[in-house]
Structures are given as structure tokens and as C-alpha cells.
XYZ file of C-alpha atoms in Angstrom:
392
model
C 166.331 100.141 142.411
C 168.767 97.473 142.935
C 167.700 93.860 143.798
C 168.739 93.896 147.427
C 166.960 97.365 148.005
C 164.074 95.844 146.385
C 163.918 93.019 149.029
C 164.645 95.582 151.966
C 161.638 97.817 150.753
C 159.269 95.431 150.346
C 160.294 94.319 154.316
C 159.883 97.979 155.300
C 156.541 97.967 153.430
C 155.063 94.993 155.462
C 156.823 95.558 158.261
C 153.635 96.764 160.109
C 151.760 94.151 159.496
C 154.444 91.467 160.018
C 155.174 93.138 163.763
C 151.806 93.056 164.553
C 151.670 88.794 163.304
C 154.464 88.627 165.427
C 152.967 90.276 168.819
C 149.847 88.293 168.351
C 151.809 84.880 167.830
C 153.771 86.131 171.383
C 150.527 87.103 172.988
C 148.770 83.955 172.268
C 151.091 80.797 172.680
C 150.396 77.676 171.962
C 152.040 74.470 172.490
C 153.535 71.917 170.117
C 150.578 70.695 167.856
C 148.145 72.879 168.893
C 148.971 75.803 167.044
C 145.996 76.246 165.156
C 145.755 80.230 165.815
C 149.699 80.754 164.643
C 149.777 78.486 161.699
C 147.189 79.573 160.512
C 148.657 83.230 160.655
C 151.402 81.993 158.808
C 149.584 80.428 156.122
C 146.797 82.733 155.428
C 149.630 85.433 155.067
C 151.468 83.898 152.256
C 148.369 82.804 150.362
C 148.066 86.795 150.746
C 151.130 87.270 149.125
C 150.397 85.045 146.393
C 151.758 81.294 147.022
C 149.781 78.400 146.885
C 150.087 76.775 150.517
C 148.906 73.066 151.484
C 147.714 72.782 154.970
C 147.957 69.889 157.169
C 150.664 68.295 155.473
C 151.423 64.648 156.335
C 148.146 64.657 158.351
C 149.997 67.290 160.484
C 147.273 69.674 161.068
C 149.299 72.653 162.354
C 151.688 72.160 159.425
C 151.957 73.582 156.231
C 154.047 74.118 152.889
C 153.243 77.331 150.966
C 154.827 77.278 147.235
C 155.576 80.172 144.200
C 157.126 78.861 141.560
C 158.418 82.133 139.442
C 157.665 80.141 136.340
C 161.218 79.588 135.487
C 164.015 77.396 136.224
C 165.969 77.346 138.993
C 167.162 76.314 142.812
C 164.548 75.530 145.426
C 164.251 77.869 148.259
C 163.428 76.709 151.515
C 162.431 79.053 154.296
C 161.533 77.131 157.523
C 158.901 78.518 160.130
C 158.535 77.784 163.956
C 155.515 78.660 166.239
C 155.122 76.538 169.098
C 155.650 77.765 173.046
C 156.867 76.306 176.039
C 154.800 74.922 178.599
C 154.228 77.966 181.274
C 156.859 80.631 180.271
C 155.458 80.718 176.210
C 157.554 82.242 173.861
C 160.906 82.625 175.850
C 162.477 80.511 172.713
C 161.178 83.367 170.205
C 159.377 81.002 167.803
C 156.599 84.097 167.208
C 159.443 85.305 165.479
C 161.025 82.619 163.698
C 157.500 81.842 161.893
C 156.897 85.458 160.599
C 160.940 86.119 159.956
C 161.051 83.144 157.515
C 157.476 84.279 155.765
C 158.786 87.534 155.329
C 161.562 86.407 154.110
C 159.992 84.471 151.486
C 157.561 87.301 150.406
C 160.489 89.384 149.665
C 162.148 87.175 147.859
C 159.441 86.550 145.912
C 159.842 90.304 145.018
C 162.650 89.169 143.186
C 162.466 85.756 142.507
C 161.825 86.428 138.735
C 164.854 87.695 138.063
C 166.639 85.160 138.921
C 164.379 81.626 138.223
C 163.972 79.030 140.818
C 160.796 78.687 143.265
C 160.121 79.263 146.806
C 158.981 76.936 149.908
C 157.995 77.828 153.009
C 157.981 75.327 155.436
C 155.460 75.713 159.001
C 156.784 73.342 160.818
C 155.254 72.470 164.134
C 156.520 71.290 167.756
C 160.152 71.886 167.531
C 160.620 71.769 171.147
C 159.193 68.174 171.333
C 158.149 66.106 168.738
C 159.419 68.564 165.694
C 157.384 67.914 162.463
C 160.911 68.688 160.467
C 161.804 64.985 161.827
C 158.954 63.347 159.723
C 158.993 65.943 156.946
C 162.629 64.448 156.406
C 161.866 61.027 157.109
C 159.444 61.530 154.154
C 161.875 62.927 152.040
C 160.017 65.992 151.718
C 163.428 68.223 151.633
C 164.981 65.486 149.329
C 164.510 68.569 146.185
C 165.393 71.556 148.156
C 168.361 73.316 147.113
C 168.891 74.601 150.570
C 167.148 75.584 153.659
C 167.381 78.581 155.732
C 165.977 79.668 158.808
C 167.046 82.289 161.523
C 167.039 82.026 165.323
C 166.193 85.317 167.890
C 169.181 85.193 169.922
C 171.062 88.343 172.525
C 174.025 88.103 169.869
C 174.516 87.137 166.227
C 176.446 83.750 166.112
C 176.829 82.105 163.047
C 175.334 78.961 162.207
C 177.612 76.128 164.210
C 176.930 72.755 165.787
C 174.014 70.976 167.606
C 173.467 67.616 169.083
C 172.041 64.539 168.130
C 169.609 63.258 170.732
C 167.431 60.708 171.691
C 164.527 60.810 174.329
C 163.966 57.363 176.133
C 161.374 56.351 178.590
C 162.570 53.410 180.747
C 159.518 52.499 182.622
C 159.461 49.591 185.349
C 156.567 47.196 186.058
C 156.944 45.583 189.785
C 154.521 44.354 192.263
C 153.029 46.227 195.373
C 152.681 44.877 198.442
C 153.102 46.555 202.410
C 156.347 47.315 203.213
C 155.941 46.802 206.502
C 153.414 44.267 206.680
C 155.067 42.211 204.113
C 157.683 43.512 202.176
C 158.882 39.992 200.640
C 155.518 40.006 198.422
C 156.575 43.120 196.767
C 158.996 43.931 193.679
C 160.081 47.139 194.297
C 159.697 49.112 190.573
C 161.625 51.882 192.089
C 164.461 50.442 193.205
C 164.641 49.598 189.340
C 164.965 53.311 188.735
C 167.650 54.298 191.360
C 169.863 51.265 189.691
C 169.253 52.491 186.181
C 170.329 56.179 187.264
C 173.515 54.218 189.214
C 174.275 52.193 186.584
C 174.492 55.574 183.772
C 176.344 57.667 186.626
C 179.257 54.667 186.161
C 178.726 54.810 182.673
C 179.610 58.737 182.199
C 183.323 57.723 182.649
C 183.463 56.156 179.412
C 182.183 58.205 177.261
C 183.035 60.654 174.917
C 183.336 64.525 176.234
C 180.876 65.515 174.178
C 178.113 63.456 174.935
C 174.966 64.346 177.321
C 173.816 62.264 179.703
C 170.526 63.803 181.884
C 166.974 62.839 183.311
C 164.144 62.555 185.585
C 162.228 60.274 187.723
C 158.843 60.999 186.723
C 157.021 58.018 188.997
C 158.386 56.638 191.799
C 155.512 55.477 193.813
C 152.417 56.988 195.977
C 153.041 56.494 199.661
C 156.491 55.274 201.423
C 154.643 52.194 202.556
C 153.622 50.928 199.916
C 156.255 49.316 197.931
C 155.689 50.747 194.270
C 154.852 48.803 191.508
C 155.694 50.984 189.316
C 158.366 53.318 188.524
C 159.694 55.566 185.463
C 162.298 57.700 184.515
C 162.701 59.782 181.583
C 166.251 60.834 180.005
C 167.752 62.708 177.082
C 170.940 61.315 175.521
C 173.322 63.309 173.179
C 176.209 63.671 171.268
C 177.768 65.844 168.291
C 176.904 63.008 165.713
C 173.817 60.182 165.284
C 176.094 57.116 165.561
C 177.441 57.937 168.452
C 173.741 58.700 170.089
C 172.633 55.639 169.464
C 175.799 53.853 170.876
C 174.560 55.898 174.186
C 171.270 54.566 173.732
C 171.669 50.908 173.187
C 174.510 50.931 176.447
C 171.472 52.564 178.421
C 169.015 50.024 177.809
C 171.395 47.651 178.778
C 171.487 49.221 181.731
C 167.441 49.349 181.649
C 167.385 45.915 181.495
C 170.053 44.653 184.108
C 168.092 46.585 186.446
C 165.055 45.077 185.365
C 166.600 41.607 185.872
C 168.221 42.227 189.345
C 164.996 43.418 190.636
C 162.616 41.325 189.024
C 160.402 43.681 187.262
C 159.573 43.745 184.025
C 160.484 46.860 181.351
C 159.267 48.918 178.562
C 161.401 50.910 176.727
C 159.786 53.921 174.083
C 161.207 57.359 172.571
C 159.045 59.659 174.094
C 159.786 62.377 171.956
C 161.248 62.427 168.450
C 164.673 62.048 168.032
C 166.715 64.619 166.254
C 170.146 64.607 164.609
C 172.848 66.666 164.662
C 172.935 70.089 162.788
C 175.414 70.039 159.837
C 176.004 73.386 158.800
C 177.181 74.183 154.963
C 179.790 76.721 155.879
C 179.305 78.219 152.359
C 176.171 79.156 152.529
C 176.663 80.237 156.375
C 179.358 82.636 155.081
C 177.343 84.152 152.684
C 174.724 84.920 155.616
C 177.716 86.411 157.736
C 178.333 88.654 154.650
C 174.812 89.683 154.454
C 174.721 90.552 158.082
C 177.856 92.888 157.761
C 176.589 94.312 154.483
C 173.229 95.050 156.754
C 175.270 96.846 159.127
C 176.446 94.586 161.993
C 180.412 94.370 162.578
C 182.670 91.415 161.932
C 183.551 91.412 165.093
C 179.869 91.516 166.544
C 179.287 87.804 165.076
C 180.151 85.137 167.014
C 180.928 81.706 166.478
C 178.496 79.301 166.966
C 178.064 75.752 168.612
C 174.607 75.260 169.815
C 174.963 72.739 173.000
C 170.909 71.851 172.421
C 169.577 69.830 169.906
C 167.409 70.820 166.759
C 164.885 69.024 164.447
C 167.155 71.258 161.960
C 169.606 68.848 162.107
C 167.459 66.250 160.759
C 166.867 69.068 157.555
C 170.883 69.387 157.026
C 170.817 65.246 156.064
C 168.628 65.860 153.863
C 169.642 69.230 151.994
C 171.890 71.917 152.901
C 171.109 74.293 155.902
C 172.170 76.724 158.237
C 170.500 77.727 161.425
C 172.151 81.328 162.624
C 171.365 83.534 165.472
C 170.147 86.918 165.271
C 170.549 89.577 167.777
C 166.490 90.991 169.117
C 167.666 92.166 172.670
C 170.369 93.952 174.166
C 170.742 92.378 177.347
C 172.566 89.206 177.697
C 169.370 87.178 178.770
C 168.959 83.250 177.885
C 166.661 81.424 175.784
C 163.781 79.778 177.938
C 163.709 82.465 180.239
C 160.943 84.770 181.436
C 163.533 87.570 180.646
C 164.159 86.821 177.080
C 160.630 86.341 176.787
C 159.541 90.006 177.404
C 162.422 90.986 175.895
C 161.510 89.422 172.547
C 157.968 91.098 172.547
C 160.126 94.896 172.762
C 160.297 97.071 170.107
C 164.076 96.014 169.572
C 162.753 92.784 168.295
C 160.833 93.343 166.230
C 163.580 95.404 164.581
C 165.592 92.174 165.019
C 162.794 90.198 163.656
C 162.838 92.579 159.933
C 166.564 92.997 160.016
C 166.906 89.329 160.223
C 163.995 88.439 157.325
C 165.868 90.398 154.719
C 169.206 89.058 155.313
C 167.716 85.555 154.963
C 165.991 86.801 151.658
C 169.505 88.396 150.509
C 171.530 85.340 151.319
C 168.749 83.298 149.401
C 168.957 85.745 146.534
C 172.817 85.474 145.730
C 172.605 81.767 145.492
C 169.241 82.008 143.372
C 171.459 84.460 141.067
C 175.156 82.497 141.283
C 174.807 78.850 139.608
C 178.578 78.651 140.990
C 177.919 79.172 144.264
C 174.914 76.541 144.168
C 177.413 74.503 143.087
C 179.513 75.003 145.946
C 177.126 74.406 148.215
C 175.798 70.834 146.939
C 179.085 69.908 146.450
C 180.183 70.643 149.808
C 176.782 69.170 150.998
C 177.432 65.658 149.266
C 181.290 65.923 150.914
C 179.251 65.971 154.547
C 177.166 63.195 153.463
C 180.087 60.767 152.116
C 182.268 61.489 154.828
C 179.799 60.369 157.774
């Protein structure tokens, strides 16, 4: 049996129990660091399989890093796992099948692993869709040794792995005072007309910026009854951009805004990231290509595999500083329906994904085989990876 059949059978001889993991992640979600039932899953399946895993890593306690070392030298492996749901709609972003396609991934290449030297990590990390662990796994330099990382989205297409956004997630909250607004208005400082100014002030300041960048947000407070002048007021806002420096150019102009509106109105601000902030996904083309080439050696058509520029932002991004990375798209249903839908939701519980959601594992496994086995094409990978890094 040749290596790559070896990884496809030992996905066809799991593949029952990995569906079922899968269905019961779907069927029971759970939000961003409070996935106790799927991480744990996750974990308990690889120490199965034979890896040592560490649970609650950085005091994370629905993270996790499970390790095989095959004993030899060689690369570092990364696999990275999602689980968390969205609030109401649960899995319409397909994390019950991220989690189990990366650990399935690893277990086969495990199959193989000794052939080839080199060790294998799989990452559970928690809360990508707010505060994503991957942001403080990097800031701890906990991806620092990994040769590269893979992971694979559930998508309606295959799109290989392109471009995301750097964002930040700011709070601008006002502090005014209350007072009647009929009765007697000229005791009050009105917190919300803070707000409306803040959102005036960024609506001038979207003509000059850069076309890429994102500019979008909320009030979430604005007062309790219309006469009663409110004293306080908050709005919440995401700001992107294809690279970090830009981002935070975006965010220091905004809190300049924060605080002229502060001063006009006479309240008093407080600025916080209310959610981690992630940086944009550099993709190592050279290791994306050999993914593409795994794809089409599984079956799928050149033509079938789209380019890919993700307009969202992903705590990936924060992974590809740190070590080289790709983040691709699968194809799990048929129809053209959207991530964070009810309709991709269902969709992703089908049959068809869970086709998807095998097909997918071992061409993650075989792309992380032929670097394991190539010491020139490792080499083309860091090399291009330290190229990214100088030239930002």
C-alpha cells in the first residue's frame, strides 16, 4: 500500500466514528469558551489514537494541544481545531467540522508519520468567532516551533487559501449626566448625543480611507425613556483592513473621534477592545499549492477551485505571523448557501458533509505528508515565510 492510500484507509476506517463526533458536536453547540462537551470530544479522541494531549492550556479550559512525536527527526505538524457556535443559529459556520477534520487529519498522518520523521500537534482552539484562543496561543509564542499549520474550512465551493482582514473590536462608551428633558434639560449631559457624533464623525471619515478598509457598528445603549436625557450611551464597532498597520491607523483616527465627541458634549469616555483583535491571514502560497494539488489528485477539477479572498477576519491570521499557514475552503454542500446561515447550517449536518468533512481530513493529512517527506519543499516554505515577515 502506498503512503497516501495508507492515510485514505485509515480515514475510511474511522470514518464512522468521526461522522458520528461530528453530528454530536452539530447537535450540541456551544458557544465560545464553553465548549466543554466538544473539546473534550476532540481530546479524548486523540488520546485514543495515541497522542499525549494537555488540556486547558494557558488556563484556557476548553483548549487543548495533543502531541506524537514519531521518535525521529523532523518538521512540526500543526493541525488546528475549531468548535465553538454562534449565538442562536449554532453551527451555521461548520466548526463541528473543522474540530474533527483537523483530528482526523492528524490520526492519519500519524499512520504515516514514521516514515517520514517529524511530530504532530493538534491544536483545539476555542472561541474563534469572538475572543479566538489562537490570538493568545500566538501572543505566547506557542506556534513560534511549528513548521507549518494547516486547517480546512466547510465552505459551498473549494477556494484556495487567500486573504483575510485585520480587525479590531472597540467599545466607545460615554458617561453623561441625566436629568428631565423637559423639566430641565440644561442639568443634563446628553451621553447619547456623544454616540450619534462619534457615528457622524466616522461616516466623514470613510472618505479617506483606503478601499479596503471596514468601517461598521452598533449602538448598543442609548438610553431608557425619551425623557430622560441618558447618561449613558455606547456603541460598539469593528474596524478592518488587509494588513495590521493599517488597522490600527483606523483605530487611533476613531478614538480621536471618540474623544472630540466626548469633549463637545461634555461627557466623559472609556475606550476597551471588546473582543480580541486578529490580524490579517498571510497565506504561504507554496504550501497552499500543494493543497490545491492534493484536492485535484482527490478528484475535484482545476477548474472547480476557486480563488480565495476571505472579506472576514480570522484568529488564523494571527497563526500565519507566527509560522506558515493556509486556511482553504472545502466544498460540504451543493447549494450555494452562506456561512452564518440557518441554511448552511442544516446543510452541514447532511450526509454530503460529512463526505466533505473525510474528503477534506485526508487532503490536509496528504498535503502535510509531502512536506514531512520533501526537506526541499520545507525549505521553500520557511523561506518564503521569512520573505512575508521581512517585507511587512
Amino acid at each position: 500500500m502506498t503512503t497516501k492510500l495508507k492515510i485514505h484507509d485509515t480515514i475510511q476506517k474511522h470514518a464512522e466514528r468521526w461522522i458520528e463526533m461530528s453530528l454530536d458536536i452539530g447537535a450540541h453547540p456551544e458557544l465560545g469558551h464553553e465548549e466543554f462537551r466538544s473539546s473534550t470530544l476532540l481530546a479524548d479522541e486523540l488520546e485514543k489514537h495515541g497522542f499525549t494531549v494537555e488540556r486547558g492550556t494557558l488556563g484556557i479550559p476548553t483548549a487543548f494541544i495533543g502531541t506524537y512525536d514519531s521518535g525521529k527527526p523532523g518538521p512540526v505538524a500543526a493541525f488546528l481545531c475549531e468548535y465553538d457556535a454562534l449565538p442562536e443559529i449554532g453551527h451555521a459556520c461548520g466548526h463541528h467540522i473543522i474540530g474533527v477534520m483537523s483530528v482526523a487529519a492528524a490520526v492519519a498522518l500519524k499512520s504515516v508519520i514514521h516514515e517520514t520523521g517529524g511530530s504532530i500537534r493538534v491544536y483545539g482552539t476555542p472561541a474563534e468567532e469572538t475572543k479566538g484562543a489562537k490570538v493568545t496561543m500566538a501572543q505566547e509564542g506557542l506556534f513560534d516551533d511549528c513548521s507549518f499549520a494547516l486547517m480546512a474550512h466547510p465552505y459551498h465551493s473549494y477556494e484556495k487559501s487567500g486573504e483575510s482582514l485585520a480587525m479590531d473590536a472597540m467599545q466607545f462608551e460615554f458617561y453623561g449626566r441625566a436629568a428631565h428633558a423637559a423639566a430641565n434639560p440644561h442639568d443634563g449631559i446628553n451621553a447619547l448625543d456623544a454616540v450619534i457624533l462619534l457615528f457622524n464623525a466616522l461616516n466623514a471619515m470613510r472618505q479617506q480611507v483606503r478601499s479596503d478598509a471596514r468601517i461598521h457598528g452598533i449602538i448598543d445603549a442609548g438610553g431608557q425613556a425619551p425623557n430622560i436625557i441618558p447618561d449613558y450611551a455606547s456603541a460598539k464597532f469593528y474596524f478592518r483592513s488587509a494588513d495590521r498597520a493599517y488597522t490600527n491607523e483606523l483605530t487611533q483616527r476613531a478614538i480621536k473621534c471618540a474623544e472630540g465627541a466626548a469633549l463637545q458634549t461634555g461627557c466623559t469616555l472609556k475606550t476597551n477592545a471588546y473582543e480580541y483583535s486578529y490580524d490579517e491571514l498571510r497565506t504561504n502560497e507554496t504550501l497552499s499549492r500543494l493543497f490545491t494539488a492534493n484536492l485535484i489528485e482527490g478528484g475535484v477539477r482545476p477548474e472547480e477551485i476557486k480563488s480565495g479572498k476571505d472579506n472576514g477576519s480570522l484568529d488564523l491570521g494571527n497563526v500565519s505571523t507566527r509560522c506558515p499557514a493556509i486556511h482553504p475552503y472545502v466544498q460540504v454542500v451543493d447549494e450555494p448557501f452562506q456561512l452564518h446561515t440557518i441554511e448552511f447550517r442544516d446543510a452541514a449536518m447532511l450526509p454530503r458533509a460529512m463526505e466533505g468533512l473525510l474528503f477534506g481530513a485526508a487532503t490536509l493529512a496528504a498535503t502535510a505528508y509531502d512536506v514531512c517527506a520533501d526537506p526541499e519543499l520545507l525549505r521553500q516554505i520557511r523561506d518564503e515565510f521569512e520573505r512575508s515577515r521581512s517585507n511587512r
